[in-house]
GROMACS .gro file of C-alpha atoms in nm:
model
  342
    1MET     CA    1  -0.001   0.010   0.020
    2ARG     CA    2   0.093   0.358  -0.010
    3ALA     CA    3   0.144   0.603   0.303
    4VAL     CA    4   0.299   0.952   0.373
    5GLN     CA    5   0.585   0.888   0.591
    6ILE     CA    6   0.778   1.105   0.812
    7THR     CA    7   1.133   1.040   0.691
    8GLN     CA    8   1.300   1.321   0.916
    9PHE     CA    9   1.180   1.580   1.147
   10GLY     CA   10   1.150   1.929   1.007
   11ASP     CA   11   0.954   2.097   0.774
   12ALA     CA   12   0.644   1.977   0.545
   13ASP     CA   13   0.882   1.883   0.265
   14ARG     CA   14   1.014   1.591   0.505
   15LEU     CA   15   0.683   1.407   0.441
   16ALA     CA   16   0.691   1.169   0.132
   17LEU     CA   17   0.508   0.928  -0.033
   18ALA     CA   18   0.617   0.536   0.028
   19GLU     CA   19   0.513   0.221  -0.063
   20VAL     CA   20   0.512  -0.009   0.288
   21ALA     CA   21   0.363  -0.330   0.376
   22ASP     CA   22  -0.014  -0.357   0.409
   23PRO     CA   23  -0.131  -0.402   0.809
   24GLN     CA   24  -0.312  -0.711   0.947
   25PRO     CA   25  -0.557  -0.700   1.182
   26GLY     CA   26  -0.451  -0.909   1.496
   27PRO     CA   27  -0.715  -1.008   1.759
   28GLY     CA   28  -0.960  -0.729   1.846
   29GLN     CA   29  -0.860  -0.492   1.571
   30VAL     CA   30  -1.018  -0.417   1.265
   31LEU     CA   31  -0.851  -0.346   0.904
   32ILE     CA   32  -1.007  -0.028   0.712
   33ARG     CA   33  -0.959   0.129   0.406
   34VAL     CA   34  -0.899   0.506   0.435
   35ALA     CA   35  -1.102   0.745   0.287
   36ALA     CA   36  -1.030   1.019   0.485
   37ALA     CA   37  -0.775   1.119   0.751
   38SER     CA   38  -0.744   1.432   0.932
   39VAL     CA   39  -0.487   1.689   1.033
   40ASN     CA   40  -0.411   1.744   1.406
   41ARG     CA   41  -0.163   1.995   1.599
   42ALA     CA   42  -0.024   1.724   1.722
   43ASP     CA   43   0.069   1.564   1.352
   44LEU     CA   44   0.237   1.906   1.280
   45LEU     CA   45   0.439   1.907   1.586
   46MET     CA   46   0.506   1.536   1.532
   47ARG     CA   47   0.608   1.631   1.173
   48SER     CA   48   0.869   1.942   1.330
   49GLY     CA   49   1.019   1.701   1.598
   50ARG     CA   50   0.895   1.878   1.887
   51TYR     CA   51   0.610   1.701   1.991
   52HIS     CA   52   0.641   1.515   2.344
   53THR     CA   53   0.671   1.202   2.246
   54LEU     CA   54   0.844   1.087   1.927
   55PRO     CA   55   0.839   0.780   1.708
   56PRO     CA   56   1.135   0.624   1.556
   57LEU     CA   57   1.146   0.700   1.138
   58PRO     CA   58   1.010   0.674   0.938
   59ALA     CA   59   0.654   0.677   1.074
   60VAL     CA   60   0.344   0.720   0.900
   61PRO     CA   61   0.149   1.000   1.095
   62GLY     CA   62  -0.253   1.049   1.145
   63SER     CA   63  -0.401   1.000   1.471
   64GLU     CA   64  -0.794   1.015   1.330
   65ALA     CA   65  -0.957   0.879   0.998
   66ALA     CA   66  -1.298   0.762   0.839
   67GLY     CA   67  -1.296   0.467   0.637
   68VAL     CA   68  -1.460   0.133   0.495
   69VAL     CA   69  -1.391  -0.167   0.697
   70GLU     CA   70  -1.188  -0.432   0.492
   71ALA     CA   71  -1.138  -0.689   0.762
   72VAL     CA   72  -1.158  -0.794   1.116
   73GLY     CA   73  -0.917  -0.987   1.359
   74GLU     CA   74  -1.022  -1.280   1.546
   75ARG     CA   75  -1.258  -1.196   1.877
   76VAL     CA   76  -1.416  -0.873   1.711
   77THR     CA   77  -1.786  -0.854   1.752
   78GLY     CA   78  -1.997  -0.603   1.650
   79ILE     CA   79  -1.801  -0.477   1.341
   80ALA     CA   80  -1.842  -0.608   0.954
   81ALA     CA   81  -1.634  -0.580   0.639
   82GLY     CA   82  -1.823  -0.301   0.397
   83GLU     CA   83  -1.918  -0.080   0.691
   84HIS     CA   84  -1.834   0.272   0.746
   85VAL     CA   85  -1.628   0.360   1.043
   86LEU     CA   86  -1.478   0.608   1.221
   87ALA     CA   87  -1.104   0.554   1.414
   88TRP     CA   88  -0.901   0.740   1.628
   89GLY     CA   89  -0.576   0.713   1.880
   90SER     CA   90  -0.393   0.503   1.646
   91SER     CA   91  -0.107   0.649   1.431
   92GLY     CA   92  -0.082   0.542   1.085
   93CYS     CA   93  -0.379   0.722   0.919
   94TYR     CA   94  -0.201   0.869   0.663
   95ALA     CA   95  -0.197   0.548   0.458
   96GLU     CA   96  -0.418   0.347   0.236
   97LEU     CA   97  -0.495   0.093   0.492
   98VAL     CA   98  -0.487   0.145   0.880
   99VAL     CA   99  -0.555  -0.082   1.184
  100ALA     CA  100  -0.774   0.017   1.462
  101ASP     CA  101  -0.821  -0.146   1.776
  102GLU     CA  102  -1.208  -0.226   1.803
  103THR     CA  103  -1.257   0.011   2.133
  104LYS     CA  104  -1.174   0.307   1.920
  105LEU     CA  105  -1.384   0.289   1.654
  106VAL     CA  106  -1.735   0.357   1.580
  107PRO     CA  107  -2.029   0.328   1.283
  108ILE     CA  108  -2.060   0.634   1.073
  109PRO     CA  109  -2.431   0.682   0.990
  110MET     CA  110  -2.478   0.699   0.600
  111ALA     CA  111  -2.549   1.076   0.615
  112VAL     CA  112  -2.240   1.199   0.751
  113SER     CA  113  -1.977   1.243   0.510
  114MET     CA  114  -1.592   1.060   0.533
  115PRO     CA  115  -1.447   1.382   0.565
  116VAL     CA  116  -1.648   1.567   0.819
  117ALA     CA  117  -1.643   1.211   1.048
  118ALA     CA  118  -1.271   1.208   1.019
  119ALA     CA  119  -1.258   1.565   1.136
  120LEU     CA  120  -1.414   1.486   1.497
  121PRO     CA  121  -1.276   1.248   1.740
  122VAL     CA  122  -0.947   1.442   1.864
  123ALA     CA  123  -1.082   1.799   1.873
  124TRP     CA  124  -1.455   1.729   2.021
  125LEU     CA  125  -1.373   1.422   2.250
  126SER     CA  126  -1.088   1.632   2.377
  127ALA     CA  127  -1.298   1.933   2.447
  128ARG     CA  128  -1.588   1.711   2.601
  129TYR     CA  129  -1.367   1.562   2.854
  130CYS     CA  130  -1.157   1.865   2.953
  131VAL     CA  131  -1.500   2.087   2.968
  132ARG     CA  132  -1.748   1.852   3.121
  133GLU     CA  133  -1.518   1.569   3.326
  134LEU     CA  134  -1.232   1.772   3.441
  135GLY     CA  135  -1.362   2.153   3.433
  136GLN     CA  136  -1.712   2.030   3.547
  137VAL     CA  137  -1.840   2.339   3.358
  138GLY     CA  138  -2.209   2.410   3.475
  139PRO     CA  139  -2.455   2.667   3.376
  140GLY     CA  140  -2.360   3.049   3.471
  141GLN     CA  141  -1.981   2.968   3.496
  142VAL     CA  142  -1.738   3.170   3.355
  143VAL     CA  143  -1.474   2.933   3.102
  144LEU     CA  144  -1.170   3.129   2.967
  145ILE     CA  145  -1.046   2.915   2.651
  146HIS     CA  146  -0.673   3.001   2.528
  147ALA     CA  147  -0.651   2.952   2.165
  148ALA     CA  148  -1.000   2.951   2.102
  149ALA     CA  149  -1.011   2.925   1.735
  150SER     CA  150  -0.807   2.596   1.720
  151GLY     CA  151  -0.943   2.228   1.660
  152VAL     CA  152  -0.995   2.167   2.010
  153GLY     CA  153  -1.057   2.519   2.095
  154THR     CA  154  -1.359   2.593   1.892
  155ALA     CA  155  -1.492   2.252   2.008
  156ALA     CA  156  -1.443   2.349   2.357
  157VAL     CA  157  -1.627   2.696   2.297
  158GLN     CA  158  -1.914   2.522   2.129
  159THR     CA  159  -1.935   2.251   2.435
  160ALA     CA  160  -1.939   2.511   2.693
  161ARG     CA  161  -2.160   2.763   2.580
  162ALA     CA  162  -2.416   2.426   2.547
  163ASP     CA  163  -2.350   2.386   2.886
  164GLY     CA  164  -2.458   2.733   2.984
  165ALA     CA  165  -2.125   2.864   3.063
  166GLU     CA  166  -2.000   3.255   2.991
  167VAL     CA  167  -1.699   3.192   2.771
  168ILE     CA  168  -1.437   3.408   2.731
  169GLY     CA  169  -1.201   3.316   2.422
  170VAL     CA  170  -0.891   3.392   2.378
  171VAL     CA  171  -0.703   3.449   2.011
  172GLY     CA  172  -0.389   3.545   1.850
  173SER     CA  173  -0.480   3.787   1.537
  174ALA     CA  174  -0.795   3.955   1.452
  175ASP     CA  175  -0.912   3.715   1.190
  176LYS     CA  176  -0.999   3.447   1.431
  177GLU     CA  177  -1.233   3.705   1.656
  178GLY     CA  178  -1.543   3.679   1.447
  179LEU     CA  179  -1.529   3.289   1.407
  180VAL     CA  180  -1.480   3.253   1.818
  181LYS     CA  181  -1.772   3.479   1.874
  182ASP     CA  182  -1.978   3.309   1.610
  183LEU     CA  183  -1.929   2.981   1.788
  184GLY     CA  184  -2.070   3.120   2.110
  185ALA     CA  185  -1.824   3.318   2.322
  186SER     CA  186  -1.971   3.587   2.517
  187HIS     CA  187  -1.602   3.774   2.490
  188VAL     CA  188  -1.291   3.755   2.260
  189LEU     CA  189  -0.975   3.909   2.397
  190ARG     CA  190  -0.652   3.923   2.143
  191ARG     CA  191  -0.332   3.803   2.343
  192ASP     CA  192  -0.125   4.070   2.132
  193ARG     CA  193  -0.339   4.329   2.194
  194ASP     CA  194  -0.546   4.298   2.504
  195ASP     CA  195  -0.383   4.243   2.898
  196ILE     CA  196  -0.569   3.909   2.961
  197LEU     CA  197  -0.575   3.951   3.364
  198ALA     CA  198  -0.701   4.272   3.372
  199GLU     CA  199  -0.985   4.208   3.113
  200VAL     CA  200  -1.088   3.927   3.290
  201LEU     CA  201  -1.085   4.057   3.615
  202ARG     CA  202  -1.284   4.332   3.451
  203ILE     CA  203  -1.554   4.091   3.280
  204THR     CA  204  -1.614   3.865   3.607
  205ASP     CA  205  -1.610   4.197   3.865
  206GLY     CA  206  -1.267   4.102   4.036
  207ALA     CA  207  -1.363   3.735   4.047
  208GLY     CA  208  -1.132   3.539   3.765
  209ALA     CA  209  -1.257   3.247   3.563
  210ASP     CA  210  -1.444   2.928   3.709
  211VAL     CA  211  -1.257   2.678   3.451
  212VAL     CA  212  -0.942   2.776   3.244
  213LEU     CA  213  -0.858   2.547   2.926
  214ASP     CA  214  -0.490   2.608   2.873
  215LEU     CA  215  -0.407   2.495   2.482
  216ALA     CA  216  -0.127   2.732   2.474
  217GLY     CA  217   0.127   2.631   2.731
  218GLY     CA  218   0.441   2.837   2.779
  219ASP     CA  219   0.393   3.150   2.972
  220ALA     CA  220  -0.001   3.105   2.880
  221PHE     CA  221   0.014   2.852   3.177
  222ALA     CA  222   0.125   3.103   3.457
  223LEU     CA  223  -0.132   3.340   3.338
  224SER     CA  224  -0.391   3.048   3.329
  225LEU     CA  225  -0.275   3.031   3.724
  226ARG     CA  226  -0.305   3.410   3.790
  227VAL     CA  227  -0.663   3.448   3.599
  228ALA     CA  228  -0.842   3.145   3.774
  229ALA     CA  229  -1.123   3.233   4.034
  230VAL     CA  230  -1.097   3.078   4.407
  231GLY     CA  231  -1.184   2.731   4.401
  232GLY     CA  232  -1.146   2.729   4.026
  233ARG     CA  233  -1.011   2.481   3.792
  234VAL     CA  234  -0.717   2.461   3.525
  235VAL     CA  235  -0.699   2.217   3.241
  236ALA     CA  236  -0.372   2.193   3.049
  237LEU     CA  237  -0.401   1.998   2.734
  238ALA     CA  238  -0.116   2.148   2.506
  239ASN     CA  239   0.191   2.320   2.499
  240VAL     CA  240   0.202   2.449   2.105
  241ALA     CA  241   0.426   2.689   2.259
  242GLY     CA  242   0.704   2.454   2.257
  243VAL     CA  243   0.882   2.636   2.575
  244PRO     CA  244   0.875   2.549   2.955
  245SER     CA  245   0.600   2.745   3.186
  246THR     CA  246   0.738   2.922   3.474
  247ILE     CA  247   0.530   2.943   3.742
  248ASP     CA  248   0.468   3.107   4.108
  249THR     CA  249   0.236   2.824   4.346
  250ARG     CA  250   0.136   3.171   4.533
  251ASP     CA  251  -0.075   3.203   4.211
  252PHE     CA  252  -0.300   2.933   4.256
  253TYR     CA  253  -0.273   2.710   4.614
  254PRO     CA  254  -0.405   3.022   4.810
  255LYS     CA  255  -0.710   3.007   4.589
  256ASN     CA  256  -0.746   2.622   4.606
  257VAL     CA  257  -0.733   2.614   4.225
  258SER     CA  258  -0.706   2.275   4.077
  259VAL     CA  259  -0.484   2.188   3.803
  260HIS     CA  260  -0.583   1.904   3.566
  261GLY     CA  261  -0.361   1.745   3.276
  262PHE     CA  262  -0.499   1.589   2.977
  263GLN     CA  263  -0.363   1.380   2.673
  264PHE     CA  264  -0.573   1.186   2.450
  265ALA     CA  265  -0.377   0.895   2.367
  266ASN     CA  266  -0.247   0.847   2.730
  267LEU     CA  267  -0.568   0.874   2.866
  268GLN     CA  268  -0.714   0.584   2.661
  269ARG     CA  269  -0.423   0.350   2.798
  270LEU     CA  270  -0.550   0.434   3.128
  271GLY     CA  271  -0.891   0.254   3.038
  272TRP     CA  272  -1.087   0.586   2.893
  273ASP     CA  273  -1.346   0.484   2.639
  274PRO     CA  274  -1.550   0.759   2.489
  275ARG     CA  275  -1.740   0.513   2.279
  276PRO     CA  276  -2.173   0.562   2.323
  277ARG     CA  277  -2.272   0.360   2.605
  278SER     CA  278  -2.499   0.180   2.431
  279THR     CA  279  -2.506   0.031   2.087
  280ALA     CA  280  -2.871   0.168   2.020
  281PRO     CA  281  -2.883   0.540   2.121
  282ALA     CA  282  -3.171   0.624   1.855
  283GLU     CA  283  -3.396   0.302   2.039
  284ARG     CA  284  -3.294   0.412   2.388
  285ASP     CA  285  -3.381   0.779   2.318
  286ARG     CA  286  -3.685   0.701   2.172
  287CYS     CA  287  -3.778   0.529   2.495
  288ARG     CA  288  -3.765   0.759   2.709
  289PRO     CA  289  -4.096   0.905   2.708
  290VAL     CA  290  -4.191   0.586   2.876
  291HIS     CA  291  -3.948   0.606   3.129
  292ARG     CA  292  -4.068   0.918   3.233
  293ALA     CA  293  -4.395   0.826   3.238
  294HIS     CA  294  -4.330   0.523   3.469
  295ARG     CA  295  -4.131   0.738   3.720
  296HIS     CA  296  -4.377   1.053   3.737
  297GLY     CA  297  -4.683   0.857   3.649
  298LEU     CA  298  -4.892   0.895   3.988
  299PRO     CA  299  -4.906   1.307   4.090
  300ASP     CA  300  -4.877   1.367   4.513
  301ARG     CA  301  -5.195   1.531   4.433
  302GLY     CA  302  -5.410   1.239   4.311
  303CYS     CA  303  -5.438   0.962   4.109
  304GLY     CA  304  -5.446   0.895   3.745
  305ARG     CA  305  -5.245   0.769   3.471
  306ARG     CA  306  -5.032   1.013   3.262
  307PRO     CA  307  -5.025   0.946   2.869
  308SER     CA  308  -4.692   0.893   2.689
  309THR     CA  309  -4.661   0.915   2.331
  310PRO     CA  310  -4.343   0.726   2.255
  311ARG     CA  311  -4.230   0.785   1.874
  312VAL     CA  312  -4.063   0.478   1.733
  313GLY     CA  313  -4.011   0.638   1.382
  314PRO     CA  314  -3.692   0.858   1.251
  315GLN     CA  315  -3.715   1.177   1.438
  316PRO     CA  316  -3.687   1.519   1.279
  317ARG     CA  317  -3.397   1.750   1.391
  318GLN     CA  318  -3.528   1.979   1.673
  319GLY     CA  319  -3.360   2.307   1.535
  320GLY     CA  320  -3.512   2.536   1.815
  321ALA     CA  321  -3.354   2.245   2.113
  322ASP     CA  322  -3.029   2.313   1.894
  323ARG     CA  323  -3.057   2.668   1.959
  324ARG     CA  324  -3.172   2.653   2.320
  325ARG     CA  325  -2.864   2.436   2.346
  326GLY     CA  326  -2.631   2.683   2.207
  327THR     CA  327  -2.451   2.421   2.001
  328ARG     CA  328  -2.453   2.583   1.620
  329GLY     CA  329  -2.201   2.416   1.464
  330LEU     CA  330  -2.183   2.093   1.696
  331ALA     CA  331  -2.563   2.012   1.661
  332GLN     CA  332  -2.511   2.018   1.259
  333ILE     CA  333  -2.192   1.827   1.218
  334TRP     CA  334  -2.203   1.563   1.553
  335PRO     CA  335  -2.444   1.260   1.412
  336ARG     CA  336  -2.677   1.143   1.675
  337SER     CA  337  -2.516   0.819   1.712
  338LEU     CA  338  -2.172   0.940   1.777
  339ALA     CA  339  -2.309   1.203   2.026
  340ALA     CA  340  -2.460   0.973   2.255
  341ALA     CA  341  -2.137   0.982   2.427
  342PHE     CA  342  -2.179   1.343   2.483
   0.00000   0.00000   0.00000
């Protein structure tokens, strides 16, 4: 098969097309013919030799792809040849064929294109975990997001906004301000123009941000600690600056600030499984009116039966509900079957 390889760390011209042996699926693995693969910041850092862990060369980059199942290994259940799937977490996606663990893929609805699907996992799953699991973002909280126009940043803006938070996005240039504002940020600050600490304190009446997502690293991490509110949470999930961070512990321990680290691949090695809990989310959702009727069928003020009208056919998208969630792009491009984990 053909694959794009990193032959030497450096500029983009270090990438070269090469003929390599076809991979073979082992037990619990699936062989996928790649239709689309995404380009993530991690791919750029790896190619340039600046990623925190570097593979032996030559190496095939790419950590997420969409395609068609060619073959399955032993002990694989629920996935068959010919299915359209989305896979993540394995390097080697810049190739005609890639092997992925069964636990790191999901089926793609036929209505979703391969390029759209391939761009979803790393950015959206990272944003979801950092906003909801580590950040514990809730309605009315203030969330500051560095690099808000990046892939993970744009997903985080929409996710936090959908959860009812007031979002402050930080960007590096004027052309990114409108994008982040359109995605739902209440305020957009420029790191090349604004005093970020002073502006956040002004916006929050001196309280600071309840949650800070640091996708920049370097000097931004020290700023993240200073701008966090009392009892706030700082989530560090990147260092695209590529330089060490110098911090003063007095900027966070007196405020009881919690600091969390996140790295996509390593969290999966620790057992994180972001796949939907059920293989039939649509059927489960359609039964929820029945569940509600059974839980609340006998009002306190009398006896009687509460009607339930579960719909078992295809459901139209509720545009109003999407708008109330504030998701904008999220509701439009994240298909229902993949959104079950969210």
